[in-house]
PDB file of C-alpha atoms in Angstrom:
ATOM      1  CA  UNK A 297     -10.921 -50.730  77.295  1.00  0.00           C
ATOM      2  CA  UNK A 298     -12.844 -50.356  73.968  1.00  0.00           C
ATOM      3  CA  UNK A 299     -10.834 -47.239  72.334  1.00  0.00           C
ATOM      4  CA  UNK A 300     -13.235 -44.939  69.549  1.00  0.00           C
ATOM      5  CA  UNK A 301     -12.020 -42.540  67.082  1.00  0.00           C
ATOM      6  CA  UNK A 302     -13.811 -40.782  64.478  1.00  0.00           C
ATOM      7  CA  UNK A 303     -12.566 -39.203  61.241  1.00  0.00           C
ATOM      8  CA  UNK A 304     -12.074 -36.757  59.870  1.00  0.00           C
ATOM      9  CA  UNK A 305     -11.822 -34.492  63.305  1.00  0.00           C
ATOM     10  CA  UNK A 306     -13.529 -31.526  61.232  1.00  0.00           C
ATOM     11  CA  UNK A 307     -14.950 -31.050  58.323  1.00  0.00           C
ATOM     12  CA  UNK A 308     -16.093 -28.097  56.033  1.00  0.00           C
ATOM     13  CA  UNK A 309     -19.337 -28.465  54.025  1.00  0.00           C
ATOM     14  CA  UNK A 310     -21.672 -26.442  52.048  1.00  0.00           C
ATOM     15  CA  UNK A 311     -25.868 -26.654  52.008  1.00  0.00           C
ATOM     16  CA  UNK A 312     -27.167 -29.756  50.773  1.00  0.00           C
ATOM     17  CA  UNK A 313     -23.898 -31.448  50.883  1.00  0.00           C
ATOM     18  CA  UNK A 314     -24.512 -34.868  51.593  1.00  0.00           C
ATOM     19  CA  UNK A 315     -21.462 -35.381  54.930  1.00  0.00           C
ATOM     20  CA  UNK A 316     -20.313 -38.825  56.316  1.00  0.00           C
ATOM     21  CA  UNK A 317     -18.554 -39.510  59.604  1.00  0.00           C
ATOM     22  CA  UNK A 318     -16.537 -42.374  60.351  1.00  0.00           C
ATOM     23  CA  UNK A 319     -16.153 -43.891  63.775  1.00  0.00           C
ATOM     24  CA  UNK A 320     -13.843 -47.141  64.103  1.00  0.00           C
ATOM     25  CA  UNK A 321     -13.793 -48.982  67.278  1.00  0.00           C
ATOM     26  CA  UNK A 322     -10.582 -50.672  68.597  1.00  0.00           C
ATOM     27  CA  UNK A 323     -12.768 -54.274  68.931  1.00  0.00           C
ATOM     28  CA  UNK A 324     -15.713 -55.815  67.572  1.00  0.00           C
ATOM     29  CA  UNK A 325     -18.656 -53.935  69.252  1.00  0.00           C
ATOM     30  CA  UNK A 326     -21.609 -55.386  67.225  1.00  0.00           C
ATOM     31  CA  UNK A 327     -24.161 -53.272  66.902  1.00  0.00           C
ATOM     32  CA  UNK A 328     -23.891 -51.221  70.138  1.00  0.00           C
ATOM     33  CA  UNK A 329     -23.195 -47.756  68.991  1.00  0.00           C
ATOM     34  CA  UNK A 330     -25.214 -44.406  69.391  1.00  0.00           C
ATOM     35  CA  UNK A 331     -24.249 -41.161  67.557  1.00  0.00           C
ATOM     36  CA  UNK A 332     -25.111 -37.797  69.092  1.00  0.00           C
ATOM     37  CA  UNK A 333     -25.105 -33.954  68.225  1.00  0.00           C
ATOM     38  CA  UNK A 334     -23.875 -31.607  70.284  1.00  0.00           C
ATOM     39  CA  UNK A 335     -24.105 -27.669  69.807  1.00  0.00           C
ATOM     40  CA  UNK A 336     -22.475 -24.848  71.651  1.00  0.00           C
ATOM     41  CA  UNK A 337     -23.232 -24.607  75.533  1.00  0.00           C
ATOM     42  CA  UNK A 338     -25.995 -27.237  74.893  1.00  0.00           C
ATOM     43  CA  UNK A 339     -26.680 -30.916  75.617  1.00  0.00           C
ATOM     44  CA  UNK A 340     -26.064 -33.569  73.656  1.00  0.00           C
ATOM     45  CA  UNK A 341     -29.017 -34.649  71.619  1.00  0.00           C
ATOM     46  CA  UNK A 342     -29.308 -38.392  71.040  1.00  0.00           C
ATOM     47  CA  UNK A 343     -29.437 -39.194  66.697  1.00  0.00           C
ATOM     48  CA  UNK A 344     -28.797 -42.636  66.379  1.00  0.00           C
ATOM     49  CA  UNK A 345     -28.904 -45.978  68.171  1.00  0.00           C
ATOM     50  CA  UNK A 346     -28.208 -49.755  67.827  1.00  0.00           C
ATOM     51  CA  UNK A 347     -25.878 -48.444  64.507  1.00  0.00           C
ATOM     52  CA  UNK A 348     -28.619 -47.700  62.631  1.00  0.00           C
ATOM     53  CA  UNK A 349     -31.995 -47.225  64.389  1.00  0.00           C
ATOM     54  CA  UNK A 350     -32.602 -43.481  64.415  1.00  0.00           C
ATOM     55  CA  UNK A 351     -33.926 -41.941  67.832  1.00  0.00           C
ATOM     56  CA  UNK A 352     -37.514 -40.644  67.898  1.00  0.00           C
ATOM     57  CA  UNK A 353     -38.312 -37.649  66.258  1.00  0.00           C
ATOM     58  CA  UNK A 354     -35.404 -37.280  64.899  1.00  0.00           C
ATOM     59  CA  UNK A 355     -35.102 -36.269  60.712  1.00  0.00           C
ATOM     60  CA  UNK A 356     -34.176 -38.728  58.306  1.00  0.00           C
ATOM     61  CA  UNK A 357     -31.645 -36.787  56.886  1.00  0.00           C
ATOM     62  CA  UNK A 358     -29.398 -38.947  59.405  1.00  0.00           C
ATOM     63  CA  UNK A 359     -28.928 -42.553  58.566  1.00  0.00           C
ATOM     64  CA  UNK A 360     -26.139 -44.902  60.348  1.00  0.00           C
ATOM     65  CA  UNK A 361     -24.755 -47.809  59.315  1.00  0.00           C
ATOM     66  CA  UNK A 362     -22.237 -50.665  60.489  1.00  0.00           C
ATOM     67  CA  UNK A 363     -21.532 -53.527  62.354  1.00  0.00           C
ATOM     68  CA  UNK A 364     -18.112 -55.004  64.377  1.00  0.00           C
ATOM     69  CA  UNK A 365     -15.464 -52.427  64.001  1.00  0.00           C
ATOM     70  CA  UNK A 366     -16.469 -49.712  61.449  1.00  0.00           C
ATOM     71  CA  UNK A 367     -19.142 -47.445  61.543  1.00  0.00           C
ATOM     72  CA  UNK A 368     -20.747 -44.081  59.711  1.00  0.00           C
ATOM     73  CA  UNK A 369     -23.202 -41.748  59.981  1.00  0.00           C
ATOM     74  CA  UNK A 370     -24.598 -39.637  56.977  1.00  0.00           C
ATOM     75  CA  UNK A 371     -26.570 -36.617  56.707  1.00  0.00           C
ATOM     76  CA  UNK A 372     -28.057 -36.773  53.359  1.00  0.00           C
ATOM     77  CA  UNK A 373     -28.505 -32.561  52.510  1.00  0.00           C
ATOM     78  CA  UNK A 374     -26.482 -30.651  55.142  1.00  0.00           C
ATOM     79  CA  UNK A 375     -28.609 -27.636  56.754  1.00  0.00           C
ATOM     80  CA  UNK A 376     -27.521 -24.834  58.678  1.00  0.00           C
ATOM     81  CA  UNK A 377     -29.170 -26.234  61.973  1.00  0.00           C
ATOM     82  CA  UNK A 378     -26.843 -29.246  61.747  1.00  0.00           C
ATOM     83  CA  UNK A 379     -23.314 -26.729  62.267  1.00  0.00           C
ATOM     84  CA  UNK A 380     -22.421 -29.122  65.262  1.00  0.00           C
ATOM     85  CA  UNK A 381     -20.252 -32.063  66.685  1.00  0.00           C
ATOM     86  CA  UNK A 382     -21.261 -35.475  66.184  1.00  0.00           C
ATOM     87  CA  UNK A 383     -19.868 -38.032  68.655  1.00  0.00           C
ATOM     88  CA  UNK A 384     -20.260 -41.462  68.359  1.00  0.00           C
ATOM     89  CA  UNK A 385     -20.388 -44.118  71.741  1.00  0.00           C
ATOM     90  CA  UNK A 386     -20.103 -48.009  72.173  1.00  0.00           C
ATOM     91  CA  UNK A 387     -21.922 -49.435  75.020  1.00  0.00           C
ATOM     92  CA  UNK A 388     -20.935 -53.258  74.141  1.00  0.00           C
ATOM     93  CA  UNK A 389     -18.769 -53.981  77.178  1.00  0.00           C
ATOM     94  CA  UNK A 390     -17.337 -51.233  80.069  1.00  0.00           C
ATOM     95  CA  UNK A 391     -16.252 -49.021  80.513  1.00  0.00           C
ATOM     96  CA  UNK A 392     -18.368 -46.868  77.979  1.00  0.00           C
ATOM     97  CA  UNK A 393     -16.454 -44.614  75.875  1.00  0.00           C
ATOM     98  CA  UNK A 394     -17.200 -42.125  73.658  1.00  0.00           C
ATOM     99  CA  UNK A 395     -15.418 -40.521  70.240  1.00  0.00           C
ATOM    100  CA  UNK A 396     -13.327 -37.332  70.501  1.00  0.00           C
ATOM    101  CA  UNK A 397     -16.005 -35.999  68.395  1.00  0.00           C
ATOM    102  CA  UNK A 398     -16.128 -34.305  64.564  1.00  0.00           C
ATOM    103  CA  UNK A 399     -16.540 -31.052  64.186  1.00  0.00           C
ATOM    104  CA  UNK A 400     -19.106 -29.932  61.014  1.00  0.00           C
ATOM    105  CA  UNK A 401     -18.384 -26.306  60.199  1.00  0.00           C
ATOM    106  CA  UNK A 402     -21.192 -25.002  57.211  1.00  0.00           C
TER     107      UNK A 402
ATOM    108  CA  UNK B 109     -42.804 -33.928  79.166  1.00  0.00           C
ATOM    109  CA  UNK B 110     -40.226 -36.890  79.241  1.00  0.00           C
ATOM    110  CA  UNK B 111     -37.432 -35.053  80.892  1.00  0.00           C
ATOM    111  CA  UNK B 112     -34.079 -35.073  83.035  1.00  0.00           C
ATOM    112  CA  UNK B 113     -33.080 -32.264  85.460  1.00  0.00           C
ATOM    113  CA  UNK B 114     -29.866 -32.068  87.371  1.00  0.00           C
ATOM    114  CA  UNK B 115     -29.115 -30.165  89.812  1.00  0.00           C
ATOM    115  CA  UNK B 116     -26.485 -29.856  93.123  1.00  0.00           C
ATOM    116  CA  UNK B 117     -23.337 -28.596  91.054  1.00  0.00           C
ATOM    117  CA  UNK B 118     -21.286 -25.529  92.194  1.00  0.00           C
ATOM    118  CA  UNK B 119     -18.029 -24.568  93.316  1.00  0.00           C
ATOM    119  CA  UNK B 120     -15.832 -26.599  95.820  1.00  0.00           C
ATOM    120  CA  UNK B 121     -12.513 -26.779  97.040  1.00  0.00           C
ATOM    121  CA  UNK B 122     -10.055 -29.515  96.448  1.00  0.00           C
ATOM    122  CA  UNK B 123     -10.444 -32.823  98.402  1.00  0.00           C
ATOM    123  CA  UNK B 124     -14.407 -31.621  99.235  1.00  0.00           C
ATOM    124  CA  UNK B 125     -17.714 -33.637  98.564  1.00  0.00           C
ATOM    125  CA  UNK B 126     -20.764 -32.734  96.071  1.00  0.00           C
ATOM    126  CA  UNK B 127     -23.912 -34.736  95.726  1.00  0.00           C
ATOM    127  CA  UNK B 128     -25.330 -34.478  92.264  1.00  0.00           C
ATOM    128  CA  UNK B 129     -29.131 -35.237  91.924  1.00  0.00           C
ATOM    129  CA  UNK B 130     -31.327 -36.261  88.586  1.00  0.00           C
ATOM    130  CA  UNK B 131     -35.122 -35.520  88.787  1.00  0.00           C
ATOM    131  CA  UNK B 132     -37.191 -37.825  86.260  1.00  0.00           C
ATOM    132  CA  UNK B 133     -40.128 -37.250  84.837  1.00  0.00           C
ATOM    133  CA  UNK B 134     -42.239 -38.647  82.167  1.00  0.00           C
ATOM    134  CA  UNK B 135     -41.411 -41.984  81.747  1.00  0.00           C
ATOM    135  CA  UNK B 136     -41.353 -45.536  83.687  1.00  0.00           C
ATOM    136  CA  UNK B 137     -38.139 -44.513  85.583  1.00  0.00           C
ATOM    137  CA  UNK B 138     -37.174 -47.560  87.640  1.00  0.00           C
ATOM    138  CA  UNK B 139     -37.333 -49.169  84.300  1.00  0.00           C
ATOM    139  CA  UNK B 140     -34.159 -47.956  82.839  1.00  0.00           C
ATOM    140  CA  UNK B 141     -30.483 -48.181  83.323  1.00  0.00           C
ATOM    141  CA  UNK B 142     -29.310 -44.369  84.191  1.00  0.00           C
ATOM    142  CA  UNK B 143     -25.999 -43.089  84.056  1.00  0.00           C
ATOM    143  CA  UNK B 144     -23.460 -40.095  84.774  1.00  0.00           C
ATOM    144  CA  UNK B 145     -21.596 -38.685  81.961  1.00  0.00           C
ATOM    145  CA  UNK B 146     -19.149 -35.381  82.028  1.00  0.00           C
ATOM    146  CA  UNK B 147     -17.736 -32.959  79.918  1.00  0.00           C
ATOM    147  CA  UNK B 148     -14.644 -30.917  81.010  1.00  0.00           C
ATOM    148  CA  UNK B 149     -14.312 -27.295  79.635  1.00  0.00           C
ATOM    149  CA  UNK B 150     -13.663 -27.287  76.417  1.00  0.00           C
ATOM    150  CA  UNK B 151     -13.531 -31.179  75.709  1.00  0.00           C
ATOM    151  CA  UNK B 152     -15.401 -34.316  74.864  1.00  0.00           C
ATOM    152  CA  UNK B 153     -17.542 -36.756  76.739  1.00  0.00           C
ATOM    153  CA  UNK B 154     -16.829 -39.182  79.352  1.00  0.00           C
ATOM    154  CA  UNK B 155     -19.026 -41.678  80.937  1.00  0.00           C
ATOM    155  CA  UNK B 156     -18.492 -41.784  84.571  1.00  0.00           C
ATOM    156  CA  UNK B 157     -20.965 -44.485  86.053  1.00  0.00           C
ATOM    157  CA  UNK B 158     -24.150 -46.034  85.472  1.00  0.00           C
ATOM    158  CA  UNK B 159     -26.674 -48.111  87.744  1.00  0.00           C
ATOM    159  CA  UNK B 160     -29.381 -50.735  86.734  1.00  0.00           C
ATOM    160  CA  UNK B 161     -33.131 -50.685  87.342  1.00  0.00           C
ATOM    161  CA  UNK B 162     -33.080 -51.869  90.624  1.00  0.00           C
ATOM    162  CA  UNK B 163     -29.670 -50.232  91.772  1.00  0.00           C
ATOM    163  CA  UNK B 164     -28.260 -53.921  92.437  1.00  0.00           C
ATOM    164  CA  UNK B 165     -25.866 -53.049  89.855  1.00  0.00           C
ATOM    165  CA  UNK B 166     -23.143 -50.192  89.518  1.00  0.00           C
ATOM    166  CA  UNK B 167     -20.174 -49.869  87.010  1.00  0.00           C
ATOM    167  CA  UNK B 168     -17.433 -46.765  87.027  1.00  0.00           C
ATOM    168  CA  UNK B 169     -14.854 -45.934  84.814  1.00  0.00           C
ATOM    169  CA  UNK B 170     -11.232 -46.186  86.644  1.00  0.00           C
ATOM    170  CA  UNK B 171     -10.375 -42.477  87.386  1.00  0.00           C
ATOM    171  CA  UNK B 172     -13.353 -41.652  90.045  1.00  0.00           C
ATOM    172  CA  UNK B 173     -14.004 -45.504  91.267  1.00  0.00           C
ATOM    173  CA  UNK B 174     -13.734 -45.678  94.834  1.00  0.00           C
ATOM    174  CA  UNK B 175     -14.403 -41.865  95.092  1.00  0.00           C
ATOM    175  CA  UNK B 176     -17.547 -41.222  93.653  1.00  0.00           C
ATOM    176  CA  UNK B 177     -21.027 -43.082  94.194  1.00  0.00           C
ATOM    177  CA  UNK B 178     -24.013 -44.051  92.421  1.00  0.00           C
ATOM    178  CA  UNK B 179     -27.166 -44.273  93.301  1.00  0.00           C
ATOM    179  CA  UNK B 180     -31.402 -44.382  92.738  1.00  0.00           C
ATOM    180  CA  UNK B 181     -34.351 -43.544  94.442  1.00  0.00           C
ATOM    181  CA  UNK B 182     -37.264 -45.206  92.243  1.00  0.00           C
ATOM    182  CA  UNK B 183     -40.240 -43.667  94.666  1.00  0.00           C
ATOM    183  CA  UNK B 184     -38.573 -40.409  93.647  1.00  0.00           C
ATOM    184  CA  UNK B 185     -37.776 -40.908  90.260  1.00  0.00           C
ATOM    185  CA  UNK B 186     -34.176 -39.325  90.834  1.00  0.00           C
ATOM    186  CA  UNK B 187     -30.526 -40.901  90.489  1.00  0.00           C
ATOM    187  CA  UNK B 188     -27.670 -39.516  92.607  1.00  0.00           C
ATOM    188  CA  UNK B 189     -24.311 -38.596  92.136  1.00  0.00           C
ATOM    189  CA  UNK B 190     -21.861 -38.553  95.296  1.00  0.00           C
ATOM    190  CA  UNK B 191     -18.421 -37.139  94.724  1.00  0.00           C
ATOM    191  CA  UNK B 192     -16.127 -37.238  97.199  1.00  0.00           C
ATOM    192  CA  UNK B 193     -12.233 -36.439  97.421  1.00  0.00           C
ATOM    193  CA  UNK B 194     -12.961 -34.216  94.031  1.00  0.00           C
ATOM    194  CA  UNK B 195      -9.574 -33.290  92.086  1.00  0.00           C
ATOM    195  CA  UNK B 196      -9.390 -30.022  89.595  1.00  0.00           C
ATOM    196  CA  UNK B 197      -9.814 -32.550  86.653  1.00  0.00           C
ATOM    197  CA  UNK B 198     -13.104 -33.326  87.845  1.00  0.00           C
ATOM    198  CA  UNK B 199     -14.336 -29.805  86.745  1.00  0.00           C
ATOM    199  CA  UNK B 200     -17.247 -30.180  84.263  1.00  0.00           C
ATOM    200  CA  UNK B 201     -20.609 -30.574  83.371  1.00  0.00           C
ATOM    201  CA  UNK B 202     -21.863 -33.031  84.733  1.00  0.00           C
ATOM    202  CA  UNK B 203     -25.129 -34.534  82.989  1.00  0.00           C
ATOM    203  CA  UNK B 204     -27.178 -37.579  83.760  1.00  0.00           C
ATOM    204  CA  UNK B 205     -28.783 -39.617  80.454  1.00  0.00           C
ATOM    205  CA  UNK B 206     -30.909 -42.437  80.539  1.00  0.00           C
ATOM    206  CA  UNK B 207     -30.283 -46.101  78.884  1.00  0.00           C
ATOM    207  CA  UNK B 208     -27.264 -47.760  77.570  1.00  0.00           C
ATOM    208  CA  UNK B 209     -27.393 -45.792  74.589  1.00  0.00           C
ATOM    209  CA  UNK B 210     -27.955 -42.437  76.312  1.00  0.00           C
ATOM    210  CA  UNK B 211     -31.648 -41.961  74.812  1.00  0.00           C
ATOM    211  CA  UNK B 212     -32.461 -38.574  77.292  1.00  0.00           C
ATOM    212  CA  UNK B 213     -30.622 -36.099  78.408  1.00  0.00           C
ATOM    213  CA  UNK B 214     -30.534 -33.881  81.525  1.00  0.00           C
ATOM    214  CA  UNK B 215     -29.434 -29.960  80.516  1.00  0.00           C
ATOM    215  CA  UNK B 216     -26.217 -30.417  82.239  1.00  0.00           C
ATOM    216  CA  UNK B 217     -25.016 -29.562  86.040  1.00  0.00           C
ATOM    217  CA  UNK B 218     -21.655 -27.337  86.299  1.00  0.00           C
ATOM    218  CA  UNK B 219     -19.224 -28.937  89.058  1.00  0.00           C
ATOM    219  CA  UNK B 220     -15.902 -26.441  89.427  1.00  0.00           C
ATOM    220  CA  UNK B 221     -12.940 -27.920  91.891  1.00  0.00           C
ATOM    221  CA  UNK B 222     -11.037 -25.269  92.228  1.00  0.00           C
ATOM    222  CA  UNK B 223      -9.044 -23.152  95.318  1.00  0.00           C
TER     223      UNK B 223
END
């Protein structure tokens, strides 16, 4: 199995920081990795796909990048709507496993 | 609306059977991969299974293979979830997502196992 983690585990920011996570997977992956938001008592809301293709509708304040083994995703200028945890996901081989998540406190 | 509703979660006791379902709407259905993923109280995600476009195809992870079951209606636009022999670490939301890369997402079903 295809092992994720993400760094840091939490992270404290201010408005208009600009706030990059770090997801490293255990084998080369390509460029099958999705990023998500999740808020309190909500779903998870899709951000990113294929690395660095950014789901519809979704601000350009998130960017991804990566290939292989090492990912990131950036928010550019941190907003209070974006007080969340990101996960990121591989879906190169099975079974699909997801990032124990980082935690963005504003 | 492009959307994902689950539904069928509630309480049961130890060793009992749930069937999860996933309404559709909004987009070509039978033309995506859809899969199970859960979320125990208080922790991450976890894929569970997924199914192709046709339902030829079905993978698990190891902990609920050979207990739970996947499946699809396409003339109904849903995608099923059949849990049987359910343990007290199957407790979660339960929430159904469409694609590989998890494009859509349902609002989330609650499943408790408990006594």
């Amino acid at each position: 199995d295809i092992q994720m983690t993400q760094s840091p585990s939490s992270l404290s920011a201010s408005v208009g920081d600009r706030v990059t996570i770090t997801c490293r997977a255990s084998q080369g992956i390509s460029n099958y990795l999705a990023w998500f938001q999740q808020k309190p008592g909500k779903a998870p809301k899709p951000l990113i796909y294929g690395a660095s293709s950014l789901q519809s509708g979704v601000p350009s304040k998130f960017s991804g990048s990566g290939s292989g083994t090492e990912f990131t995703l950036t928010i550019s200028s941190l907003q209070p709507e974006d007080f969340a945890t990101y996960y990121c996901q591989h879906y190169n081989s099975y079974p699909l496993t997801f990032g124990p998540g980082t935690t963005v406190d504003i | 609306e492009v959307q994902l509703v689950e539904s069928g979660g509630g309480l049961v006791q130890p060793g009992g059977s749930l069937r999860l379902s996933c309404a559709a709407s909004g987009f070509t259905f039978s033309s995506y991969w859809m899969s199970w993923v859960r979320q125990a109280p208080g922790k991450g995600l976890e894929w569970v299974a997924n199914i192709n476009e046709d339902g030829g195809r079905k993978n698990y992870v190891d902990s609920v293979r050979g207990r739970f079951t996947i499946s699809r209606d396409n003339a109904e636009n849903s995608v099923y979830l059949q849990m049987d022999s359910l343990r007290a670490e199957d407790t979660a939301v339960y929430y159904c997502a469409r694609g590989g890369s998890h494009s859509l997402w349902g609002q989330g079903t609650l499943v408790t196992v408990s006594s």
